[in-house]
Structures are given as structure tokens and as C-alpha cells.
XYZ file of C-alpha atoms in Angstrom:
477
model
C -7.369 80.541 -104.857
C -8.657 83.075 -107.708
C -9.480 86.691 -106.234
C -13.216 87.753 -106.467
C -13.243 91.314 -107.417
C -15.254 94.068 -109.611
C -12.200 93.530 -112.520
C -13.305 89.280 -112.494
C -17.081 90.592 -113.028
C -18.868 90.706 -116.664
C -17.952 93.494 -118.397
C -21.063 94.172 -119.331
C -22.356 95.064 -115.830
C -19.106 96.904 -115.057
C -20.725 99.397 -117.927
C -23.836 99.935 -116.195
C -24.848 103.132 -115.398
C -27.958 104.175 -113.594
C -28.285 108.055 -112.411
C -31.904 107.912 -110.888
C -30.203 105.674 -107.780
C -26.597 106.475 -108.681
C -23.901 108.729 -106.689
C -27.087 111.464 -105.969
C -29.096 109.236 -104.451
C -26.103 106.935 -102.629
C -24.945 110.782 -100.431
C -28.905 111.462 -100.019
C -29.166 108.441 -97.964
C -25.984 108.783 -95.841
C -27.068 111.825 -95.356
C -30.351 110.644 -93.992
C -29.072 108.083 -92.305
C -27.031 111.360 -90.090
C -30.227 112.354 -89.918
C -31.638 109.689 -87.731
C -28.976 109.130 -85.658
C -27.269 112.229 -84.649
C -30.904 114.574 -85.297
C -30.275 118.051 -84.792
C -26.186 117.475 -83.828
C -25.501 116.171 -87.684
C -23.651 119.125 -88.309
C -26.024 119.488 -91.519
C -27.630 122.666 -93.359
C -31.231 121.260 -93.283
C -32.708 118.715 -90.914
C -34.508 116.147 -93.754
C -33.887 114.771 -97.355
C -36.222 115.400 -100.348
C -36.307 112.532 -102.503
C -37.017 114.420 -105.581
C -34.550 112.369 -107.624
C -37.090 109.011 -108.444
C -41.034 109.179 -108.924
C -41.767 107.294 -106.365
C -45.186 109.048 -105.033
C -45.597 106.694 -101.835
C -41.888 107.383 -100.356
C -41.711 108.730 -96.569
C -41.406 112.630 -97.159
C -43.531 112.408 -100.231
C -46.352 110.778 -98.732
C -49.009 110.242 -101.462
C -51.735 108.155 -99.673
C -52.111 104.856 -101.893
C -55.880 103.903 -102.901
C -58.048 102.651 -100.367
C -59.662 100.269 -102.847
C -56.375 98.885 -103.932
C -55.402 98.241 -100.550
C -58.122 96.839 -99.398
C -58.414 94.416 -102.273
C -55.170 93.477 -101.300
C -55.484 93.158 -97.108
C -57.910 90.643 -98.304
C -55.485 88.810 -100.777
C -53.651 89.299 -98.320
C -55.466 87.094 -95.800
C -59.048 86.252 -96.756
C -60.569 85.615 -93.066
C -60.375 89.554 -92.590
C -63.458 89.869 -94.288
C -65.256 87.477 -91.485
C -63.709 88.613 -88.325
C -64.838 92.473 -89.635
C -67.712 91.884 -91.913
C -68.733 95.686 -91.553
C -65.148 97.154 -92.565
C -64.878 96.434 -96.046
C -66.810 97.745 -99.000
C -69.860 95.207 -100.600
C -67.328 95.966 -104.011
C -64.289 95.124 -102.586
C -65.739 92.428 -101.119
C -66.670 91.046 -104.336
C -63.507 91.707 -106.287
C -61.348 89.883 -103.700
C -63.959 86.652 -103.769
C -63.360 86.820 -107.368
C -59.687 86.854 -107.455
C -59.222 84.383 -104.329
C -61.528 82.256 -106.964
C -59.292 82.315 -109.277
C -56.112 82.628 -107.832
C -55.998 80.687 -104.529
C -53.513 81.620 -102.259
C -51.340 84.745 -103.154
C -48.659 82.826 -101.428
C -48.654 80.313 -104.633
C -47.655 80.863 -107.748
C -49.489 81.656 -110.640
C -49.603 80.986 -114.065
C -45.987 82.573 -115.759
C -47.359 84.861 -118.657
C -49.367 85.927 -115.309
C -53.113 85.163 -113.719
C -55.784 84.556 -117.029
C -59.256 86.151 -115.358
C -56.368 89.459 -114.903
C -55.287 89.325 -118.247
C -58.565 89.146 -119.563
C -59.204 92.398 -117.494
C -56.282 94.167 -118.841
C -57.330 93.459 -122.787
C -60.662 95.088 -122.044
C -59.425 97.960 -120.030
C -57.242 98.090 -123.677
C -59.925 97.361 -125.924
C -62.696 99.783 -124.095
C -59.687 102.565 -123.848
C -58.862 102.086 -127.635
C -61.899 101.015 -129.607
C -59.815 98.192 -130.891
C -59.579 94.357 -129.694
C -57.125 93.310 -127.214
C -56.405 89.734 -126.837
C -55.262 87.727 -123.720
C -52.665 85.525 -124.909
C -51.016 88.973 -125.940
C -50.539 90.273 -122.230
C -47.611 89.652 -120.094
C -47.741 90.400 -116.371
C -44.075 91.514 -115.137
C -42.642 92.668 -112.013
C -43.274 96.187 -112.735
C -43.163 97.837 -116.486
C -39.024 97.623 -115.805
C -38.956 93.899 -116.334
C -41.058 94.033 -119.387
C -38.597 96.744 -121.201
C -35.262 94.814 -119.849
C -36.931 91.021 -121.460
C -37.344 92.687 -124.988
C -34.321 94.419 -125.083
C -32.462 91.189 -123.970
C -34.011 89.251 -126.314
C -34.176 92.285 -128.902
C -29.648 92.378 -128.350
C -29.119 89.289 -131.584
C -24.946 90.533 -131.964
C -23.461 91.894 -129.012
C -21.880 95.563 -129.854
C -23.479 95.589 -133.337
C -27.909 95.056 -132.542
C -28.808 98.674 -131.608
C -31.882 100.179 -130.367
C -32.762 104.112 -130.818
C -33.721 106.294 -127.931
C -34.858 109.612 -127.329
C -32.268 112.394 -125.424
C -33.280 112.813 -122.865
C -34.589 109.228 -122.064
C -35.031 107.432 -119.123
C -31.729 106.040 -117.560
C -33.438 102.578 -117.602
C -32.678 101.803 -121.166
C -29.161 102.800 -121.896
C -28.547 100.778 -118.381
C -30.252 97.419 -119.590
C -28.645 98.199 -123.383
C -25.092 98.574 -121.114
C -26.531 94.711 -119.769
C -27.047 93.132 -122.525
C -24.417 94.276 -124.854
C -26.525 96.600 -126.757
C -25.674 99.400 -128.763
C -27.651 102.900 -127.819
C -28.558 104.773 -131.041
C -29.724 108.369 -129.474
C -32.056 111.087 -131.370
C -32.617 114.242 -129.949
C -35.742 115.637 -128.436
C -36.167 119.481 -129.522
C -36.922 121.573 -126.243
C -37.038 124.387 -128.322
C -41.054 122.769 -129.332
C -41.895 121.517 -126.060
C -39.622 118.275 -126.132
C -41.131 117.246 -129.157
C -40.568 114.190 -131.410
C -38.653 115.065 -134.389
C -38.777 112.424 -137.455
C -36.118 113.966 -139.646
C -33.986 113.760 -136.202
C -34.786 109.686 -136.006
C -34.526 109.000 -139.582
C -30.747 111.247 -139.438
C -30.269 108.498 -136.191
C -30.957 105.673 -138.238
C -29.005 106.555 -141.237
C -25.716 107.242 -138.762
C -26.052 104.352 -136.814
C -25.828 101.607 -139.949
C -23.214 104.189 -141.876
C -21.407 103.441 -138.015
C -22.286 99.506 -138.767
C -25.184 99.379 -136.366
C -28.228 97.412 -137.198
C -31.258 98.874 -135.792
C -33.984 96.511 -134.118
C -36.295 98.809 -132.166
C -37.475 102.435 -131.475
C -38.140 103.594 -128.122
C -41.050 106.009 -127.367
C -41.703 107.211 -123.668
C -44.927 108.926 -124.178
C -45.976 111.433 -121.883
C -42.050 111.841 -122.015
C -39.568 110.856 -119.094
C -37.879 112.915 -117.911
C -39.598 115.869 -120.291
C -43.500 115.039 -119.947
C -43.872 115.702 -123.625
C -46.815 114.474 -125.026
C -46.605 113.324 -128.855
C -49.189 114.601 -131.467
C -51.300 111.981 -133.454
C -49.606 113.378 -136.393
C -46.266 112.621 -135.088
C -47.209 109.089 -133.550
C -48.536 107.678 -136.927
C -45.069 109.333 -139.088
C -43.030 106.853 -136.065
C -46.034 104.098 -137.256
C -44.913 104.427 -140.824
C -41.136 104.765 -139.851
C -40.707 101.627 -138.276
C -42.734 99.693 -140.917
C -40.150 100.720 -143.436
C -37.570 100.462 -141.396
C -38.503 96.382 -140.006
C -38.394 98.108 -136.277
C -40.193 96.850 -133.601
C -42.046 99.952 -131.623
C -41.355 100.331 -127.964
C -43.825 102.130 -126.402
C -43.718 103.185 -123.178
C -46.618 104.503 -121.917
C -46.561 104.422 -117.874
C -47.324 108.021 -117.355
C -50.271 107.665 -119.530
C -53.172 109.079 -117.171
C -50.751 111.778 -116.205
C -51.709 114.623 -117.810
C -52.186 118.123 -116.373
C -53.904 119.596 -119.660
C -55.501 116.955 -120.951
C -57.608 119.018 -123.309
C -54.931 120.669 -125.059
C -51.936 117.324 -124.507
C -54.322 113.819 -124.651
C -53.182 110.873 -124.734
C -53.469 108.684 -127.278
C -52.338 105.313 -127.165
C -49.970 103.771 -130.036
C -51.896 100.729 -129.895
C -54.810 102.997 -131.260
C -52.827 104.129 -133.549
C -51.380 101.410 -135.318
C -54.864 99.331 -135.102
C -56.123 102.930 -136.814
C -54.297 102.842 -139.337
C -54.167 99.271 -140.681
C -50.324 99.556 -140.187
C -48.316 95.834 -139.892
C -45.961 97.703 -137.551
C -44.761 95.234 -134.589
C -45.485 97.015 -131.710
C -45.219 96.178 -127.363
C -47.091 98.795 -125.345
C -45.647 98.927 -121.547
C -48.012 99.928 -118.451
C -47.781 100.097 -114.718
C -48.727 100.688 -111.148
C -45.988 102.428 -110.052
C -47.120 105.561 -111.787
C -50.656 107.496 -112.464
C -52.230 108.184 -109.665
C -51.737 104.224 -107.975
C -48.291 105.009 -107.180
C -47.708 101.359 -105.992
C -44.027 100.899 -107.031
C -43.351 99.080 -103.904
C -45.328 96.191 -105.312
C -44.146 95.641 -108.856
C -46.837 95.327 -111.310
C -47.252 96.275 -114.722
C -47.784 94.471 -118.250
C -46.832 94.735 -121.693
C -49.562 93.603 -125.021
C -47.523 92.427 -128.199
C -48.936 93.623 -130.815
C -48.463 92.298 -134.475
C -45.977 90.012 -133.085
C -45.375 86.390 -134.671
C -46.845 83.610 -132.539
C -43.400 81.748 -132.593
C -41.580 85.175 -130.844
C -44.552 85.404 -128.263
C -43.447 81.343 -127.545
C -39.672 82.807 -126.824
C -41.278 85.382 -124.416
C -42.797 82.855 -122.492
C -39.979 80.395 -122.631
C -37.869 83.667 -120.976
C -40.754 84.628 -118.601
C -41.051 81.433 -117.196
C -37.535 81.592 -116.327
C -38.662 83.687 -113.802
C -41.707 81.486 -112.640
C -43.892 84.172 -111.706
C -44.447 87.846 -111.850
C -45.241 89.171 -107.809
C -48.701 88.105 -106.933
C -49.518 91.645 -105.044
C -48.366 92.872 -108.546
C -50.880 91.244 -110.234
C -53.394 92.249 -108.139
C -52.541 95.605 -108.302
C -52.720 95.610 -111.914
C -56.106 94.575 -112.306
C -57.484 97.649 -109.609
C -55.816 99.455 -112.033
C -57.823 98.609 -115.243
C -60.574 97.587 -113.332
C -61.564 100.456 -110.808
C -64.667 100.949 -108.838
C -67.497 102.397 -111.439
C -70.644 104.688 -110.977
C -72.831 103.056 -108.579
C -70.073 101.264 -106.453
C -70.128 101.436 -103.048
C -66.255 102.269 -103.163
C -66.504 104.450 -106.109
C -67.647 107.793 -104.377
C -64.232 107.705 -102.379
C -61.804 106.462 -105.294
C -63.085 109.496 -107.319
C -62.443 112.055 -104.855
C -58.912 110.506 -103.969
C -57.954 110.494 -107.164
C -59.230 113.567 -107.998
C -57.366 115.560 -105.020
C -53.951 113.344 -105.972
C -54.928 115.033 -109.898
C -55.153 118.179 -108.997
C -52.246 118.275 -106.560
C -49.740 117.027 -109.263
C -50.886 119.386 -111.911
C -50.733 122.934 -109.360
C -47.687 121.573 -108.264
C -46.220 121.410 -111.528
C -47.647 124.576 -112.705
C -46.031 126.707 -110.020
C -42.997 124.987 -110.018
C -42.004 125.971 -114.070
C -43.222 128.755 -113.335
C -40.975 129.868 -110.478
C -38.762 128.125 -112.038
C -38.321 130.072 -115.457
C -38.572 133.264 -113.286
C -35.096 132.716 -112.202
C -32.129 134.126 -114.078
C -29.656 131.452 -115.589
C -33.365 128.271 -115.912
C -35.370 127.690 -118.208
C -38.230 125.333 -118.081
C -40.555 123.576 -120.483
C -43.981 123.746 -118.282
C -44.306 119.885 -118.703
C -48.342 118.429 -119.301
C -47.742 115.514 -118.494
C -45.450 112.831 -116.294
C -44.165 113.275 -112.964
C -41.169 115.407 -113.593
C -39.411 118.693 -114.776
C -36.599 119.197 -116.662
C -35.235 122.440 -116.323
C -32.302 123.992 -118.156
C -29.416 125.215 -116.265
C -26.696 128.304 -117.831
C -24.204 127.738 -115.486
C -21.112 130.257 -115.925
C -17.740 129.580 -116.847
C -15.645 129.045 -113.525
C -18.577 126.904 -112.177
C -17.676 124.312 -115.851
C -14.738 124.874 -115.091
C -14.952 124.026 -111.110
C -16.856 121.087 -112.103
C -14.149 119.472 -114.424
C -11.412 119.994 -111.994
C -13.277 117.955 -109.464
C -13.794 115.509 -112.198
C -17.481 115.725 -112.113
C -20.343 116.974 -115.060
C -21.067 120.640 -114.669
C -24.893 119.800 -113.712
C -23.451 116.934 -111.332
C -22.027 119.147 -109.722
C -24.217 121.473 -109.477
C -26.566 118.593 -108.224
C -24.501 117.376 -105.299
C -23.991 121.035 -104.264
C -27.983 121.682 -104.403
C -27.903 118.446 -101.758
C -25.426 119.861 -99.650
C -27.029 122.741 -98.986
C -30.480 122.240 -98.730
C -30.856 118.504 -98.779
C -32.998 117.996 -101.631
C -31.380 115.427 -104.146
C -31.937 115.487 -108.102
C -30.850 114.032 -110.554
C -28.512 115.860 -113.041
C -29.315 115.688 -116.799
C -25.745 113.904 -117.706
C -27.569 110.906 -116.652
C -30.489 110.867 -119.115
C -28.534 112.459 -121.834
C -28.901 116.276 -123.294
C -26.865 118.348 -125.970
C -23.062 119.128 -125.910
C -23.279 122.768 -123.939
C -26.194 121.790 -122.156
C -27.051 121.554 -118.540
C -30.438 120.247 -116.988
C -31.444 118.476 -113.663
C -35.088 116.532 -113.123
C -37.245 116.802 -110.298
C -40.213 114.951 -109.280
C -43.587 117.306 -108.200
C -44.284 115.096 -105.711
C -43.191 117.050 -102.729
C -45.648 118.346 -100.459
C -44.569 122.030 -99.170
C -44.099 123.116 -102.458
C -43.279 126.840 -101.512
C -40.856 125.994 -99.179
C -38.998 122.981 -101.333
C -39.099 125.909 -104.234
C -38.305 128.027 -102.080
C -34.536 126.209 -101.136
C -34.237 125.829 -104.619
C -34.758 129.188 -106.112
C -32.164 130.581 -102.556
C -29.431 128.080 -103.748
C -29.628 128.508 -107.279
C -28.975 132.438 -106.632
C -26.340 131.680 -104.570
C -24.518 129.385 -107.013
C -24.710 131.526 -109.624
C -23.222 134.451 -107.497
C -20.799 132.362 -106.382
C -19.335 131.629 -110.105
C -20.132 134.505 -111.575
């Protein structure tokens, strides 16, 4: 009988790497189980795991509360009889929203349209039109099981020739892109962001990456822009966005605009968000554009419900038909995720019964995240051998660490990347799980790590980071 082993698997699967849930996260989970089973007798120098490796706002230990309006609508869609059994428990606008959705969908235990519930796609199109001041058509909207599902679909379709079709990705980047490219045998074409300029995007850097790719025999098919950035939190200026659009039009690149952090803005007056859809339409550009959004980020934080969407603009009808064919294979995105998208794009308005509570909850989340981000960046920048760009957006910081030569040598001897070696030691000493910069990409000889700004008790949390860093540097000085 033929053995079923790792070596017998698709080699593309073996090549997939996803640092956010990699070695550090696996070890952190092992520690979590040990603490649960043994408690104070665990022998570990900490009493809990702090999951700073992933933007998962409602995860236990991070404890960002869900938005009440969203959960009330979800509850009535899950069990419509609740409105009759507890007639005074739900605000009138919640009951009306659930009734409207139920009349369109029926039971959420049934499949929906493969592209997503038509009414919800209409509401997404209206949201985009109100945001950008340009028309949006429901037929151009695909609801997805989180933005990641849309990204994976588009990359799978764009890789027309394995090991030759390439996609330009920013470095540092969210590992979803390199993992998905590996899965579908595509080529990652890296372009470096400029840390000295607040992780800015350089058109000259992208042009150089394009030129090198073509010299190497790679066919560039698309350009990924993450705005606001992950892991950097940087926002593109409109002038840069226009240059990006012109470059995509000139070189026949599909622009993949990952905009899932568009409402996570800590200094909106200084760093406003402008969608690529608005820029493309303002310019009247023919550049093909796919824009992604999600219920996992922002103030919604509903990662586990798996809801998102992408919008097609300047995409030929026959290509959209191929997209529809491919999403039909999966039947439909999760219904509760689709309902979450409806709540994202249609929150309560002034005058609605739920508005005051929704406003208080969302303002509180925005304020807490902005305060934590500023405090953490200031404290990290005060450490010797560390520097950190104060992120104007998203959920993360991406500090640089200047490691002593002895630490680098010790890491190499252990068979680890130096920043992974540092991150593993941090986890062992404090229970804080971060993601090493080698998982996102960085310049040769530089070292970083990504951590979220979602953790409560920020003074204690940052205090542990500071104490560990000083002791680690002293140990290897």
C-alpha cells in the first residue's frame, strides 16, 4: 500500500508558510494548555498567554466587546422567535433590520446566492457610493468568507502560468499573500516600503521590482497595496495613490487594494483614508481594480464570523463570470458573515433607537486603540536598541530591534532567524506571543517583530516587553 506521508503531498502545499499562526503561535498554545491543566504548578514564569500575534480583537485575553447592535441583529436572525418571546428586549431598529433581512434571506440555515445575498450586496454598493461619491453596482460586489477568501480567489485566478506569473507585494507584507502565492505556485515580486519615511510606498521601488521581475522571466500580473498597512499601519497619500493607479494602467497590472483597516485611523486629520476606488474614478483611469473589506477589523472585530466582500471595477464581464463560477463551487459565503457585512455597511443612524449605544461603543474602541498605539510606540522608542514608527492606522506596531552580534550568532547556531530567536525568548520569559519580522519580510540584516495594540492593561503589557528587551540585550552584549 502506498504510504500517505508529507512527501506524497502537493509540493506547493509544503511550501506554504504562514508566520502569524506558525511556530510561535503553536508554542504559545502549548503553554496555554499547560497553564490550564497545571495552573500555579506549571513551572512557567508567567500566569497567562498574551496573544499579541494576531489582530483578533474579541479573543479571550484581549476582550474587545462586540458591538451590541450587530449581535442583536445576529441573534434575531439565528432565532427569529426571540422577538416574540422577549418583545421588549430588542430596540425597534434591530427588530426592523432583522425582519427586513429575514424577508430577503429566510432561514440562515439555507444556502444563499453564491455571490452573496442580493439585498446585502445592494447595501454594500450604497455604502461604497456614499463613501466615494462614485457609482457602485451590486453585480460588481462579491460577499466572501472574510477578505482572505477573496484574496485567495483572485490570486488563484491570476496565476495563469505556475512559477512564472508573479504578483507585486509590499515588504513587509501580510503573510497571507506569500502563503497564497506559494499554494498556487505563483511568484512573489517584493517591493520594499521605506521605514525611514514612515513605511511609505515608493513608485521608484515598485518600478525597479517590475524591471527585475521581467529580467528574471517573471510575468507581473497584479500589484498588492495594503492601505492602511499590515504590519506597518502606514497610510498612502493621495498623490502616491494616483501614481500607483497610473503605473497599473501603464503596465497592465490588476490593482489588489487590501483596505480592511480603513476605519482603524488613529490620526485621521493628519492621515486620512482615501479608497483606491475613489482615486481610480476621480482620475477616470482604466486600471483594473479589486478592493477588499472585512468585518474582522475596524471596530467590528468579528473575526470568527468570516464576513467580507470585494468590489470589481474596470473588470470585464467575462472575467467576473469566471469569478462567479469559482465562488459557486463553494456554494455561498457564511450567512452570519454576510449579515455582519450588512451591519458593517449599515450601522445605526442618528435618530435610530440603537444609535446612542452604537456611537458610545465605537467611540470607546477607537479611543482605546489610539491611546494604546501612541503609548506603546513612545515606550518602545525609549528603549535602547529599538525604534518604532508610530502607526497612524490598523491594529499593530512593527518595531525594529538592533540585536547584538552575539545574539545573532546564538540564533544562527540554534537554526533560527535572529528575530524569531528573540520572539521565542520573549514568549518563554513573559508569555507574550508576537510575530517575528522574518515572517513579513524585511531588509537583509534588519530585524523586527509585529505586535497588536489590542491588549488591555497596556502598562503591565509594555512593562514586560521593556524588561525582557533590556535583559536580552544585556545577556548578549
